[in-house]
Amino acid sequence: MRKPILAGNWKMNKTPAEAVEFARALLPLATRYPQVEMVVCPPFVALPAVAEALAGSRIGVGAQNVHWEKNGAFTGEVSASMLAGLVDYVIIGHSERRQYFGETDELVNRKIKAALGHGLKPIVCVGEDLAQNEAGMTDTLVAGQVRAAFAGLTAEQAGQIVIAYEPIWAIGTGKNATPEDASRVCGQVVRRAIAGLYGAGFSQAMRIQYGGSANDKNIGDLMAMPDIDGALIGGASLKADVFEAMVRITAERR
Ligand code: PGA
């Protein structure tokens, strides 16, 4: 049984003080819904305070990015060794980083290796944009992103990873993929690509999230699909009551 995982990607929102206050408001969820794994991903500067506020709770903490080198002259960057011990997860290859910060499949792969080397669990994002979707390229593109991300990883390393399928046209737009389409890509494309790399049995244990305008209205239908194991949530994760509703609905569906 794959345990559902809901991760809130706060993006560039909340000051450290706001982040801590929000994290404290989420604390009761940890004991209320043990069936669901929860992770929050605040901005770098809020990580120490949020990690402290959530220490000992069942709510995990994740970073939103990591650099692939250990240290050095990379102004403005944060390495995996700096995050080790502070966070459990790190989002890698988010479409906003691919789009605005030139992150390529190769860099995503290097970041994953850096994260794994320091005991961090990557949440690896893949997904097609609108033009690629309309051109019927979704399956080839997403499968290619998955294979590139996992290049050179042992099964043991791959087992630490959560994949988030996020169609770019659905992120922050209010347009989510239909549960059927999302589940098809998660199952027939992402899980199948993983099966091709590590075997069918292994791929059945892999957790695959959906992301892109997931909210309390659509999470129930998404979580009812067999190949969707949770969500990477942007906008809707910034409101405590909406996030709680999403966790509750997810717990009810499993
Ligand atoms: P959204 O963002 O839920 O606001 O669409 C999802 C994401 O970017 O991970």
PDB file of C-alpha atoms in Angstrom, residues 16-226:
ATOM      1  CA  PRO A  16       9.680  33.485   8.478  1.00  0.00           C
ATOM      2  CA  ALA A  17       7.304  34.844  11.147  1.00  0.00           C
ATOM      3  CA  GLU A  18       4.230  34.140   9.014  1.00  0.00           C
ATOM      4  CA  ALA A  19       5.569  30.714   8.096  1.00  0.00           C
ATOM      5  CA  VAL A  20       6.022  29.691  11.733  1.00  0.00           C
ATOM      6  CA  GLU A  21       2.568  30.896  12.680  1.00  0.00           C
ATOM      7  CA  PHE A  22       1.104  28.929   9.799  1.00  0.00           C
ATOM      8  CA  ALA A  23       3.125  25.806  10.627  1.00  0.00           C
ATOM      9  CA  ARG A  24       1.835  25.926  14.213  1.00  0.00           C
ATOM     10  CA  ALA A  25      -1.723  26.135  12.925  1.00  0.00           C
ATOM     11  CA  LEU A  26      -1.127  22.911  10.979  1.00  0.00           C
ATOM     12  CA  LEU A  27       0.234  20.976  13.973  1.00  0.00           C
ATOM     13  CA  PRO A  28      -3.110  19.420  15.042  1.00  0.00           C
ATOM     14  CA  LEU A  29      -3.368  17.760  11.615  1.00  0.00           C
ATOM     15  CA  ALA A  30      -0.394  15.546  12.347  1.00  0.00           C
ATOM     16  CA  THR A  31      -2.217  13.561  15.006  1.00  0.00           C
ATOM     17  CA  ARG A  32      -5.631  13.765  13.375  1.00  0.00           C
ATOM     18  CA  TYR A  33      -4.760  12.108  10.060  1.00  0.00           C
ATOM     19  CA  PRO A  34      -2.007   9.522  10.523  1.00  0.00           C
ATOM     20  CA  GLN A  35      -3.023   7.827   7.240  1.00  0.00           C
ATOM     21  CA  VAL A  36      -1.668  10.758   5.234  1.00  0.00           C
ATOM     22  CA  GLU A  37       1.926  11.923   5.052  1.00  0.00           C
ATOM     23  CA  MET A  38       2.143  15.734   5.120  1.00  0.00           C
ATOM     24  CA  VAL A  39       5.030  17.931   4.047  1.00  0.00           C
ATOM     25  CA  VAL A  40       5.372  21.712   3.919  1.00  0.00           C
ATOM     26  CA  CYS A  41       7.947  23.436   1.728  1.00  0.00           C
ATOM     27  CA  PRO A  42       8.534  27.030   2.876  1.00  0.00           C
ATOM     28  CA  PRO A  43      11.104  29.427   1.398  1.00  0.00           C
ATOM     29  CA  PHE A  44      14.744  28.814   2.453  1.00  0.00           C
ATOM     30  CA  VAL A  45      14.864  31.600   5.044  1.00  0.00           C
ATOM     31  CA  ALA A  46      11.862  30.150   6.899  1.00  0.00           C
ATOM     32  CA  LEU A  47      13.172  26.561   6.972  1.00  0.00           C
ATOM     33  CA  PRO A  48      15.004  26.637  10.331  1.00  0.00           C
ATOM     34  CA  ALA A  49      12.071  28.206  12.182  1.00  0.00           C
ATOM     35  CA  VAL A  50       9.457  25.972  10.546  1.00  0.00           C
ATOM     36  CA  ALA A  51      11.581  22.868  11.135  1.00  0.00           C
ATOM     37  CA  GLU A  52      11.813  23.814  14.791  1.00  0.00           C
ATOM     38  CA  ALA A  53       8.077  24.481  15.064  1.00  0.00           C
ATOM     39  CA  LEU A  54       7.261  21.095  13.512  1.00  0.00           C
ATOM     40  CA  ALA A  55      10.033  19.082  15.207  1.00  0.00           C
ATOM     41  CA  GLY A  56       8.731  15.821  16.646  1.00  0.00           C
ATOM     42  CA  SER A  57       5.435  16.142  14.761  1.00  0.00           C
ATOM     43  CA  ARG A  58       4.478  13.943  11.850  1.00  0.00           C
ATOM     44  CA  ILE A  59       4.566  16.884   9.452  1.00  0.00           C
ATOM     45  CA  GLY A  60       7.695  16.819   7.317  1.00  0.00           C
ATOM     46  CA  VAL A  61       9.572  19.816   5.997  1.00  0.00           C
ATOM     47  CA  GLY A  62      10.952  20.259   2.506  1.00  0.00           C
ATOM     48  CA  ALA A  63      13.040  22.799   0.628  1.00  0.00           C
ATOM     49  CA  GLN A  64      11.962  24.099  -2.767  1.00  0.00           C
ATOM     50  CA  ASN A  65      15.321  23.786  -4.484  1.00  0.00           C
ATOM     51  CA  VAL A  66      18.922  22.695  -3.975  1.00  0.00           C
ATOM     52  CA  HIS A  67      22.202  23.266  -5.805  1.00  0.00           C
ATOM     53  CA  TRP A  68      24.087  20.297  -7.225  1.00  0.00           C
ATOM     54  CA  GLU A  69      27.543  21.276  -5.931  1.00  0.00           C
ATOM     55  CA  LYS A  70      28.696  20.797  -2.335  1.00  0.00           C
ATOM     56  CA  ASN A  71      29.886  24.375  -1.864  1.00  0.00           C
ATOM     57  CA  GLY A  72      31.782  27.096  -3.691  1.00  0.00           C
ATOM     58  CA  ALA A  73      31.335  30.290  -5.663  1.00  0.00           C
ATOM     59  CA  PHE A  74      27.632  30.003  -6.492  1.00  0.00           C
ATOM     60  CA  THR A  75      26.136  33.247  -5.233  1.00  0.00           C
ATOM     61  CA  GLY A  76      22.646  32.895  -3.872  1.00  0.00           C
ATOM     62  CA  GLU A  77      22.574  29.099  -3.917  1.00  0.00           C
ATOM     63  CA  VAL A  78      22.044  26.540  -1.140  1.00  0.00           C
ATOM     64  CA  SER A  79      23.657  23.080  -1.123  1.00  0.00           C
ATOM     65  CA  ALA A  80      22.347  19.715   0.024  1.00  0.00           C
ATOM     66  CA  SER A  81      24.869  19.566   2.875  1.00  0.00           C
ATOM     67  CA  MET A  82      23.356  22.812   4.220  1.00  0.00           C
ATOM     68  CA  LEU A  83      19.859  21.330   4.123  1.00  0.00           C
ATOM     69  CA  ALA A  84      20.831  17.969   5.613  1.00  0.00           C
ATOM     70  CA  GLY A  85      19.425  17.585   9.093  1.00  0.00           C
ATOM     71  CA  LEU A  86      17.121  20.542   8.551  1.00  0.00           C
ATOM     72  CA  VAL A  87      14.653  19.142   6.022  1.00  0.00           C
ATOM     73  CA  ASP A  88      13.350  15.732   4.985  1.00  0.00           C
ATOM     74  CA  TYR A  89      12.408  16.497   1.391  1.00  0.00           C
ATOM     75  CA  VAL A  90      13.457  18.775  -1.424  1.00  0.00           C
ATOM     76  CA  ILE A  91      11.441  19.703  -4.508  1.00  0.00           C
ATOM     77  CA  ILE A  92      13.579  19.300  -7.621  1.00  0.00           C
ATOM     78  CA  GLY A  93      12.808  20.269 -11.203  1.00  0.00           C
ATOM     79  CA  HIS A  94       9.661  22.267 -10.521  1.00  0.00           C
ATOM     80  CA  SER A  95       8.379  23.660 -13.810  1.00  0.00           C
ATOM     81  CA  GLU A  96       8.866  27.230 -12.552  1.00  0.00           C
ATOM     82  CA  ARG A  97      12.553  26.466 -12.030  1.00  0.00           C
ATOM     83  CA  ARG A  98      12.796  24.795 -15.402  1.00  0.00           C
ATOM     84  CA  GLN A  99      11.007  27.727 -17.051  1.00  0.00           C
ATOM     85  CA  TYR A 100      12.445  30.778 -15.259  1.00  0.00           C
ATOM     86  CA  PHE A 101      15.814  29.525 -14.049  1.00  0.00           C
ATOM     87  CA  GLY A 102      16.971  27.390 -16.936  1.00  0.00           C
ATOM     88  CA  GLU A 103      16.874  24.067 -15.150  1.00  0.00           C
ATOM     89  CA  THR A 104      17.465  21.259 -17.605  1.00  0.00           C
ATOM     90  CA  ASP A 105      16.897  17.532 -17.285  1.00  0.00           C
ATOM     91  CA  GLU A 106      20.635  17.134 -16.752  1.00  0.00           C
ATOM     92  CA  LEU A 107      20.707  19.629 -13.877  1.00  0.00           C
ATOM     93  CA  VAL A 108      17.650  17.989 -12.360  1.00  0.00           C
ATOM     94  CA  ASN A 109      19.528  14.679 -12.378  1.00  0.00           C
ATOM     95  CA  ARG A 110      22.592  16.265 -10.738  1.00  0.00           C
ATOM     96  CA  LYS A 111      20.440  17.913  -8.076  1.00  0.00           C
ATOM     97  CA  ILE A 112      18.731  14.605  -7.320  1.00  0.00           C
ATOM     98  CA  LYS A 113      22.117  12.941  -6.847  1.00  0.00           C
ATOM     99  CA  ALA A 114      23.299  15.757  -4.574  1.00  0.00           C
ATOM    100  CA  ALA A 115      20.126  15.529  -2.475  1.00  0.00           C
ATOM    101  CA  LEU A 116      20.294  11.738  -2.155  1.00  0.00           C
ATOM    102  CA  GLY A 117      23.967  11.994  -1.221  1.00  0.00           C
ATOM    103  CA  HIS A 118      22.933  13.954   1.856  1.00  0.00           C
ATOM    104  CA  GLY A 119      19.945  11.863   2.871  1.00  0.00           C
ATOM    105  CA  LEU A 120      17.294  14.214   1.448  1.00  0.00           C
ATOM    106  CA  LYS A 121      14.275  12.745  -0.297  1.00  0.00           C
ATOM    107  CA  PRO A 122      13.620  14.388  -3.676  1.00  0.00           C
ATOM    108  CA  ILE A 123      10.134  15.295  -4.877  1.00  0.00           C
ATOM    109  CA  VAL A 124      10.858  15.311  -8.594  1.00  0.00           C
ATOM    110  CA  CYS A 125       8.528  17.295 -10.843  1.00  0.00           C
ATOM    111  CA  VAL A 126       7.759  16.399 -14.435  1.00  0.00           C
ATOM    112  CA  GLY A 127       5.079  17.651 -16.799  1.00  0.00           C
ATOM    113  CA  GLU A 128       4.256  19.078 -20.204  1.00  0.00           C
ATOM    114  CA  ASP A 129       3.275  22.627 -21.179  1.00  0.00           C
ATOM    115  CA  LEU A 130       0.124  23.573 -23.071  1.00  0.00           C
ATOM    116  CA  ALA A 131       1.688  23.516 -26.549  1.00  0.00           C
ATOM    117  CA  GLN A 132       3.250  20.114 -25.907  1.00  0.00           C
ATOM    118  CA  ASN A 133      -0.053  18.857 -24.546  1.00  0.00           C
ATOM    119  CA  GLU A 134      -1.981  20.071 -27.567  1.00  0.00           C
ATOM    120  CA  ALA A 135       0.612  18.609 -29.904  1.00  0.00           C
ATOM    121  CA  GLY A 136       0.079  15.180 -28.325  1.00  0.00           C
ATOM    122  CA  MET A 137       3.624  15.095 -26.945  1.00  0.00           C
ATOM    123  CA  THR A 138       2.727  14.559 -23.288  1.00  0.00           C
ATOM    124  CA  ASP A 139       3.593  10.885 -23.002  1.00  0.00           C
ATOM    125  CA  THR A 140       6.930  11.025 -24.812  1.00  0.00           C
ATOM    126  CA  LEU A 141       8.002  14.179 -23.027  1.00  0.00           C
ATOM    127  CA  VAL A 142       7.041  13.073 -19.522  1.00  0.00           C
ATOM    128  CA  ALA A 143       8.552   9.608 -19.944  1.00  0.00           C
ATOM    129  CA  GLY A 144      11.752  11.263 -21.191  1.00  0.00           C
ATOM    130  CA  GLN A 145      11.854  13.605 -18.190  1.00  0.00           C
ATOM    131  CA  VAL A 146      11.456  10.643 -15.848  1.00  0.00           C
ATOM    132  CA  ARG A 147      14.227   8.623 -17.503  1.00  0.00           C
ATOM    133  CA  ALA A 148      16.577  11.632 -17.515  1.00  0.00           C
ATOM    134  CA  ALA A 149      15.866  12.397 -13.855  1.00  0.00           C
ATOM    135  CA  PHE A 150      16.617   8.814 -12.775  1.00  0.00           C
ATOM    136  CA  ALA A 151      19.712   8.360 -14.969  1.00  0.00           C
ATOM    137  CA  GLY A 152      22.434   6.534 -13.069  1.00  0.00           C
ATOM    138  CA  LEU A 153      20.384   5.973  -9.908  1.00  0.00           C
ATOM    139  CA  THR A 154      20.354   2.597  -8.190  1.00  0.00           C
ATOM    140  CA  ALA A 155      17.015   1.088  -7.204  1.00  0.00           C
ATOM    141  CA  GLU A 156      17.860   1.859  -3.602  1.00  0.00           C
ATOM    142  CA  GLN A 157      18.341   5.539  -4.450  1.00  0.00           C
ATOM    143  CA  ALA A 158      15.254   5.635  -6.667  1.00  0.00           C
ATOM    144  CA  GLY A 159      13.221   4.236  -3.787  1.00  0.00           C
ATOM    145  CA  GLN A 160      13.761   7.486  -1.875  1.00  0.00           C
ATOM    146  CA  ILE A 161      12.049   9.571  -4.547  1.00  0.00           C
ATOM    147  CA  VAL A 162       8.488  10.837  -4.900  1.00  0.00           C
ATOM    148  CA  ILE A 163       7.450  11.941  -8.392  1.00  0.00           C
ATOM    149  CA  ALA A 164       5.036  14.820  -8.966  1.00  0.00           C
ATOM    150  CA  TYR A 165       3.300  14.870 -12.325  1.00  0.00           C
ATOM    151  CA  GLU A 166       2.412  18.511 -12.875  1.00  0.00           C
ATOM    152  CA  PRO A 167       1.008  19.568 -16.237  1.00  0.00           C
ATOM    153  CA  ILE A 168       2.390  23.101 -16.550  1.00  0.00           C
ATOM    154  CA  TRP A 169      -0.820  24.448 -18.051  1.00  0.00           C
ATOM    155  CA  ALA A 170      -2.627  23.481 -14.838  1.00  0.00           C
ATOM    156  CA  ILE A 171      -0.262  25.182 -12.392  1.00  0.00           C
ATOM    157  CA  GLY A 172      -1.729  28.274 -10.787  1.00  0.00           C
ATOM    158  CA  THR A 173      -4.319  28.563 -13.532  1.00  0.00           C
ATOM    159  CA  GLY A 174      -7.343  27.059 -11.830  1.00  0.00           C
ATOM    160  CA  LYS A 175      -7.477  24.533 -14.689  1.00  0.00           C
ATOM    161  CA  ASN A 176      -6.725  21.104 -13.335  1.00  0.00           C
ATOM    162  CA  ALA A 177      -6.260  18.004 -15.438  1.00  0.00           C
ATOM    163  CA  THR A 178      -9.254  15.681 -15.248  1.00  0.00           C
ATOM    164  CA  PRO A 179      -8.706  12.941 -12.677  1.00  0.00           C
ATOM    165  CA  GLU A 180      -8.814  10.391 -15.505  1.00  0.00           C
ATOM    166  CA  ASP A 181      -6.161  12.181 -17.581  1.00  0.00           C
ATOM    167  CA  ALA A 182      -3.963  12.809 -14.550  1.00  0.00           C
ATOM    168  CA  SER A 183      -4.203   9.186 -13.460  1.00  0.00           C
ATOM    169  CA  ARG A 184      -3.489   7.964 -16.954  1.00  0.00           C
ATOM    170  CA  VAL A 185      -0.240   9.917 -17.135  1.00  0.00           C
ATOM    171  CA  CYS A 186       0.736   8.916 -13.589  1.00  0.00           C
ATOM    172  CA  GLY A 187       0.047   5.251 -14.292  1.00  0.00           C
ATOM    173  CA  GLN A 188       0.562   4.620 -17.998  1.00  0.00           C
ATOM    174  CA  VAL A 189       3.433   7.034 -18.489  1.00  0.00           C
ATOM    175  CA  VAL A 190       5.298   7.752 -15.230  1.00  0.00           C
ATOM    176  CA  ARG A 191       4.835   4.388 -13.507  1.00  0.00           C
ATOM    177  CA  ARG A 192       5.484   2.571 -16.751  1.00  0.00           C
ATOM    178  CA  ALA A 193       8.734   4.502 -17.290  1.00  0.00           C
ATOM    179  CA  ILE A 194       9.813   3.558 -13.758  1.00  0.00           C
ATOM    180  CA  ALA A 195       8.872  -0.070 -14.463  1.00  0.00           C
ATOM    181  CA  GLY A 196      11.087   0.058 -17.544  1.00  0.00           C
ATOM    182  CA  LEU A 197      14.011   1.181 -15.400  1.00  0.00           C
ATOM    183  CA  TYR A 198      13.552  -0.845 -12.209  1.00  0.00           C
ATOM    184  CA  GLY A 199      10.885  -3.462 -12.857  1.00  0.00           C
ATOM    185  CA  ALA A 200       7.131  -3.661 -12.440  1.00  0.00           C
ATOM    186  CA  GLY A 201       7.216  -4.603  -8.759  1.00  0.00           C
ATOM    187  CA  PHE A 202       9.394  -1.636  -7.918  1.00  0.00           C
ATOM    188  CA  SER A 203       7.191   0.766  -9.865  1.00  0.00           C
ATOM    189  CA  GLN A 204       4.139  -0.351  -7.897  1.00  0.00           C
ATOM    190  CA  ALA A 205       5.728   0.966  -4.725  1.00  0.00           C
ATOM    191  CA  MET A 206       6.636   4.360  -6.215  1.00  0.00           C
ATOM    192  CA  ARG A 207       4.518   7.274  -5.000  1.00  0.00           C
ATOM    193  CA  ILE A 208       3.321   9.600  -7.738  1.00  0.00           C
ATOM    194  CA  GLN A 209       1.613  12.882  -6.898  1.00  0.00           C
ATOM    195  CA  TYR A 210      -0.522  15.046  -9.102  1.00  0.00           C
ATOM    196  CA  GLY A 211       0.047  18.803  -9.072  1.00  0.00           C
ATOM    197  CA  GLY A 212      -1.665  21.735 -10.776  1.00  0.00           C
ATOM    198  CA  SER A 213      -4.583  23.626  -9.239  1.00  0.00           C
ATOM    199  CA  ALA A 214      -5.287  20.805  -6.797  1.00  0.00           C
ATOM    200  CA  ASN A 215      -7.702  22.050  -4.121  1.00  0.00           C
ATOM    201  CA  ASP A 216     -10.331  20.930  -1.645  1.00  0.00           C
ATOM    202  CA  LYS A 217     -12.946  20.702  -4.420  1.00  0.00           C
ATOM    203  CA  ASN A 218     -11.061  18.331  -6.716  1.00  0.00           C
ATOM    204  CA  ILE A 219      -8.780  16.360  -4.378  1.00  0.00           C
ATOM    205  CA  GLY A 220     -11.460  13.768  -3.630  1.00  0.00           C
ATOM    206  CA  ASP A 221     -11.863  12.817  -7.288  1.00  0.00           C
ATOM    207  CA  LEU A 222      -8.096  12.891  -7.833  1.00  0.00           C
ATOM    208  CA  MET A 223      -7.422  10.652  -4.834  1.00  0.00           C
ATOM    209  CA  ALA A 224     -10.105   8.216  -5.968  1.00  0.00           C
ATOM    210  CA  MET A 225      -7.904   7.374  -8.969  1.00  0.00           C
ATOM    211  CA  PRO A 226      -5.748   4.280  -8.618  1.00  0.00           C
TER     212      PRO A 226
END
